């Protein structure tokens, strides 16, 4: 509670009693482990849901990652114009509340609407290799440079490897930066980030690499290559967008893959954990869209899945944290992503009440702390 009062005091707010009591943050701090959530700048700024969104962050997390506000299309408006309004707001708020910030993402290595600015893609044929390299350096130096000392770690490159084999080196995606700079766009991105903040932890982040297989093998081959070039890479982020049937067990592919990161001399994080389930299908304008489990028994399975993921991460000494892809079910990306068929993927329900998964994570934290 001391922490809650401190945070509330800084914000000049009256203290709100939260349904989650003293929250998970105080436990995460004791372990200690970075325990974070993806957060939206506007949602914090607008103090949505009667203050419950902000309050849930303050009581449960000691880290946050802007969900969209640091992505290149959100920041990079034209050649020399970067708009930091929303990211500044959120990062200042986090810093004022003693919450660490994880940066996401400098190069989102595919050609989608939320990955790369449309104006940059439109210029592609007019840019030389040298000009493209200069642009990459300009952007990364400016963004990393702005938050030196305030962003503890960055996803430098996200999702560079394709889901299917494609014949390119490491099965890299056919993205703007790949076409302009070849494989070494990855090396350059890390190098430019390091130039701007040599103390920041620099990560490669991806999905569907969690339990081994072709894509994970490509990533490990890529890491070997980067290390041979002296690329300043520090860690691997595993996204972990999962289903309630996923329950990691010691010795299985999930554990083995995390161990491989350690053997490669790198750290790891679970960066985007959510555990989705089928939900009652409602029209997209229904306030309960994506929020109501189809089978309430899935809430128990979800609790087991969350506990197993957290237990696994904490069992490894090279774990640098666990982060959830959202504060609670109300603003999770899963319903939108799945067309309303899946959702209820986080620890707090639509009204910010703790779910069984919340309790199971809390119990793993308490067991990790051990007897006083
Ligand atoms: C998602 C956000 O959650 C959505 O709000 C947005 O519309 C699209 O991007 N992997 C990532 C994240 O690395 O950046 C994605 O975030 C989810 C998948």
PDB file of N, CA, C and O in Angstrom, residues 41 75 83-90 147:
ATOM      1  N   UNK A  41      -0.901   5.510 -24.707  1.00  0.00           N
ATOM      2  CA  UNK A  41      -0.718   6.868 -24.188  1.00  0.00           C
ATOM      3  C   UNK A  41      -2.064   7.579 -24.006  1.00  0.00           C
ATOM      4  O   UNK A  41      -2.317   8.207 -22.966  1.00  0.00           O
ATOM      5  N   UNK A  75       5.351   7.745 -34.960  1.00  0.00           N
ATOM      6  CA  UNK A  75       6.304   8.825 -34.666  1.00  0.00           C
ATOM      7  C   UNK A  75       6.763   9.592 -35.907  1.00  0.00           C
ATOM      8  O   UNK A  75       6.906  10.817 -35.876  1.00  0.00           O
ATOM      9  N   UNK A  83       7.224  13.115 -34.436  1.00  0.00           N
ATOM     10  CA  UNK A  83       6.264  13.701 -33.490  1.00  0.00           C
ATOM     11  C   UNK A  83       6.253  12.885 -32.196  1.00  0.00           C
ATOM     12  O   UNK A  83       5.694  11.785 -32.141  1.00  0.00           O
ATOM     13  N   UNK A  84       6.852  13.454 -31.160  1.00  0.00           N
ATOM     14  CA  UNK A  84       6.989  12.726 -29.900  1.00  0.00           C
ATOM     15  C   UNK A  84       5.875  13.040 -28.894  1.00  0.00           C
ATOM     16  O   UNK A  84       5.991  12.681 -27.722  1.00  0.00           O
ATOM     17  N   UNK A  85       4.821  13.707 -29.329  1.00  0.00           N
ATOM     18  CA  UNK A  85       3.827  14.187 -28.359  1.00  0.00           C
ATOM     19  C   UNK A  85       3.282  13.046 -27.479  1.00  0.00           C
ATOM     20  O   UNK A  85       3.309  13.131 -26.250  1.00  0.00           O
ATOM     21  N   UNK A  86       2.812  11.990 -28.129  1.00  0.00           N
ATOM     22  CA  UNK A  86       2.164  10.926 -27.333  1.00  0.00           C
ATOM     23  C   UNK A  86       3.177  10.084 -26.563  1.00  0.00           C
ATOM     24  O   UNK A  86       2.939   9.718 -25.414  1.00  0.00           O
ATOM     25  N   UNK A  87       4.304   9.786 -27.196  1.00  0.00           N
ATOM     26  CA  UNK A  87       5.302   8.974 -26.481  1.00  0.00           C
ATOM     27  C   UNK A  87       5.871   9.757 -25.304  1.00  0.00           C
ATOM     28  O   UNK A  87       6.065   9.199 -24.222  1.00  0.00           O
ATOM     29  N   UNK A  88       6.103  11.061 -25.493  1.00  0.00           N
ATOM     30  CA  UNK A  88       6.604  11.874 -24.367  1.00  0.00           C
ATOM     31  C   UNK A  88       5.636  11.824 -23.189  1.00  0.00           C
ATOM     32  O   UNK A  88       6.039  11.668 -22.040  1.00  0.00           O
ATOM     33  N   UNK A  89       4.350  11.971 -23.504  1.00  0.00           N
ATOM     34  CA  UNK A  89       3.368  11.987 -22.404  1.00  0.00           C
ATOM     35  C   UNK A  89       3.469  10.706 -21.588  1.00  0.00           C
ATOM     36  O   UNK A  89       3.585  10.729 -20.353  1.00  0.00           O
ATOM     37  N   UNK A  90       3.452   9.569 -22.301  1.00  0.00           N
ATOM     38  CA  UNK A  90       3.423   8.287 -21.589  1.00  0.00           C
ATOM     39  C   UNK A  90       4.731   8.017 -20.850  1.00  0.00           C
ATOM     40  O   UNK A  90       4.734   7.544 -19.706  1.00  0.00           O
ATOM     41  N   UNK A 147      15.366   9.468 -25.520  1.00  0.00           N
ATOM     42  CA  UNK A 147      14.964   8.814 -24.265  1.00  0.00           C
ATOM     43  C   UNK A 147      16.120   8.145 -23.526  1.00  0.00           C
ATOM     44  O   UNK A 147      15.890   7.228 -22.733  1.00  0.00           O
TER      45      UNK A 147
END
